[in-house]
């Protein structure tokens, strides 16, 4: 930081009525205030915090500053009080809703989208009108199992997915080609997650198409309806944090997608919790009458009622833990300095009996 930058920062602080001395060491900014201007630590610290968020710190050579130390000086190198706080200056990404580096989007907008989906599901009139979202995810769950196993399938929004039980080399190559395009797009834009996703799905596709027995395929096909309500929705929810190639415009579409996926995921999670408590029945039957997925699992593959209940509840719990883990990991990653300072302050207050 050059002398001119020191003078500029001192001038900015003087404009809020405080006389200051400043110095910088790495990520730490030290500000000494004249005790006559700042007899109480809290008002002065709050004023400085607001000021440092308002000005462009990068122009002052402070782009790397993450912790600010404030002192009330009675004399040079003699402090009557001291405070410190974390700071993360606003960046261009923080004002861009399409950016995956937007800290407000990652920490605040994400739970807002999730809560919006939960509210829509819980509000009966709206939840009933949007039932088609649940149907779509359910049928898409069946179709994904079929496609990944090299079978033809058409998910219909009327609660039915016709599936050809015979393997199709055309389907296998078609899905593999799409995964190859995803990998190529990720490679072209140097995005890691699309490449990892494409490779992982290609390996799973090979195993499900050529190594999995017909009986296992049939079981997974019927399991995949409600399984899709958990797995597909959970993947879309956590996908909020992972950029895809620009072609998909995922930075924009992830917002409504998370609302819709949360609508179905948390609705299914609640329903199966109620089933486990004995307050609801297992969803037997189908929309069009006759046997449904649960009958096929129970009577076609020998699943007990308790096995069905435990399996879907466990799947829902694992998905929920994964969602929370990624959210809190992102929270800590982007705000670790502030969180660590709060933790240390809490421990200090505890040791001092405050």
CSV table of N, CA and C in Angstrom, one decimal, residues 93-113 240-241:
chain,number,residue,atom,x,y,z
A,93,UNK,N,-18.9,-9.8,-8.8
A,93,UNK,CA,-19.7,-11.0,-8.8
A,93,UNK,C,-20.9,-10.9,-7.8
A,94,UNK,N,-20.7,-10.1,-6.7
A,94,UNK,CA,-21.8,-10.0,-5.7
A,94,UNK,C,-23.0,-9.3,-6.2
A,95,UNK,N,-22.9,-8.6,-7.3
A,95,UNK,CA,-24.0,-7.9,-7.9
A,95,UNK,C,-24.6,-8.6,-9.2
A,96,UNK,N,-24.0,-9.7,-9.5
A,96,UNK,CA,-24.4,-10.5,-10.7
A,96,UNK,C,-25.1,-11.7,-10.3
A,97,UNK,N,-26.5,-11.8,-10.5
A,97,UNK,CA,-27.2,-13.0,-10.1
A,97,UNK,C,-26.8,-14.2,-10.9
A,98,UNK,N,-26.2,-14.0,-12.0
A,98,UNK,CA,-25.8,-15.2,-12.9
A,98,UNK,C,-24.5,-15.8,-12.4
A,99,UNK,N,-23.8,-15.1,-11.6
A,99,UNK,CA,-22.5,-15.5,-11.2
A,99,UNK,C,-22.5,-16.5,-10.1
A,100,UNK,N,-21.7,-17.6,-10.2
A,100,UNK,CA,-21.6,-18.6,-9.2
A,100,UNK,C,-20.7,-18.2,-8.0
A,101,UNK,N,-20.0,-17.0,-8.2
A,101,UNK,CA,-19.2,-16.5,-7.1
A,101,UNK,C,-19.9,-15.4,-6.3
A,102,UNK,N,-21.2,-15.2,-6.6
A,102,UNK,CA,-22.0,-14.3,-5.8
A,102,UNK,C,-22.3,-14.8,-4.4
A,103,UNK,N,-21.7,-14.1,-3.4
A,103,UNK,CA,-21.8,-14.6,-2.0
A,103,UNK,C,-23.2,-14.5,-1.5
A,104,UNK,N,-24.0,-13.5,-1.9
A,104,UNK,CA,-25.3,-13.3,-1.5
A,104,UNK,C,-26.2,-14.4,-2.1
A,105,UNK,N,-26.0,-14.7,-3.3
A,105,UNK,CA,-26.8,-15.8,-4.0
A,105,UNK,C,-26.5,-17.1,-3.3
A,106,UNK,N,-25.2,-17.4,-3.0
A,106,UNK,CA,-24.8,-18.7,-2.4
A,106,UNK,C,-25.4,-18.9,-1.0
A,107,UNK,N,-25.3,-17.8,-0.2
A,107,UNK,CA,-25.7,-18.0,1.2
A,107,UNK,C,-27.1,-17.6,1.5
A,108,UNK,N,-27.6,-16.6,0.9
A,108,UNK,CA,-29.0,-16.1,1.2
A,108,UNK,C,-30.1,-16.5,0.2
A,109,UNK,N,-29.8,-16.3,-1.1
A,109,UNK,CA,-30.8,-16.6,-2.0
A,109,UNK,C,-31.2,-18.1,-2.1
A,110,UNK,N,-30.1,-18.9,-1.9
A,110,UNK,CA,-30.4,-20.4,-2.0
A,110,UNK,C,-31.4,-20.8,-1.0
A,111,UNK,N,-31.3,-20.5,0.3
A,111,UNK,CA,-32.3,-21.0,1.2
A,111,UNK,C,-33.6,-20.3,1.0
A,112,UNK,N,-33.6,-19.1,0.4
A,112,UNK,CA,-34.9,-18.4,0.1
A,112,UNK,C,-35.6,-19.2,-1.0
A,113,UNK,N,-34.9,-19.7,-2.0
A,113,UNK,CA,-35.5,-20.4,-3.1
A,113,UNK,C,-36.1,-21.8,-2.5
A,240,UNK,N,-27.3,-26.1,-7.9
A,240,UNK,CA,-27.4,-24.6,-7.7
A,240,UNK,C,-26.0,-24.0,-7.6
A,241,UNK,N,-25.1,-24.8,-7.0
A,241,UNK,CA,-23.7,-24.3,-6.7
A,241,UNK,C,-22.7,-24.7,-7.7
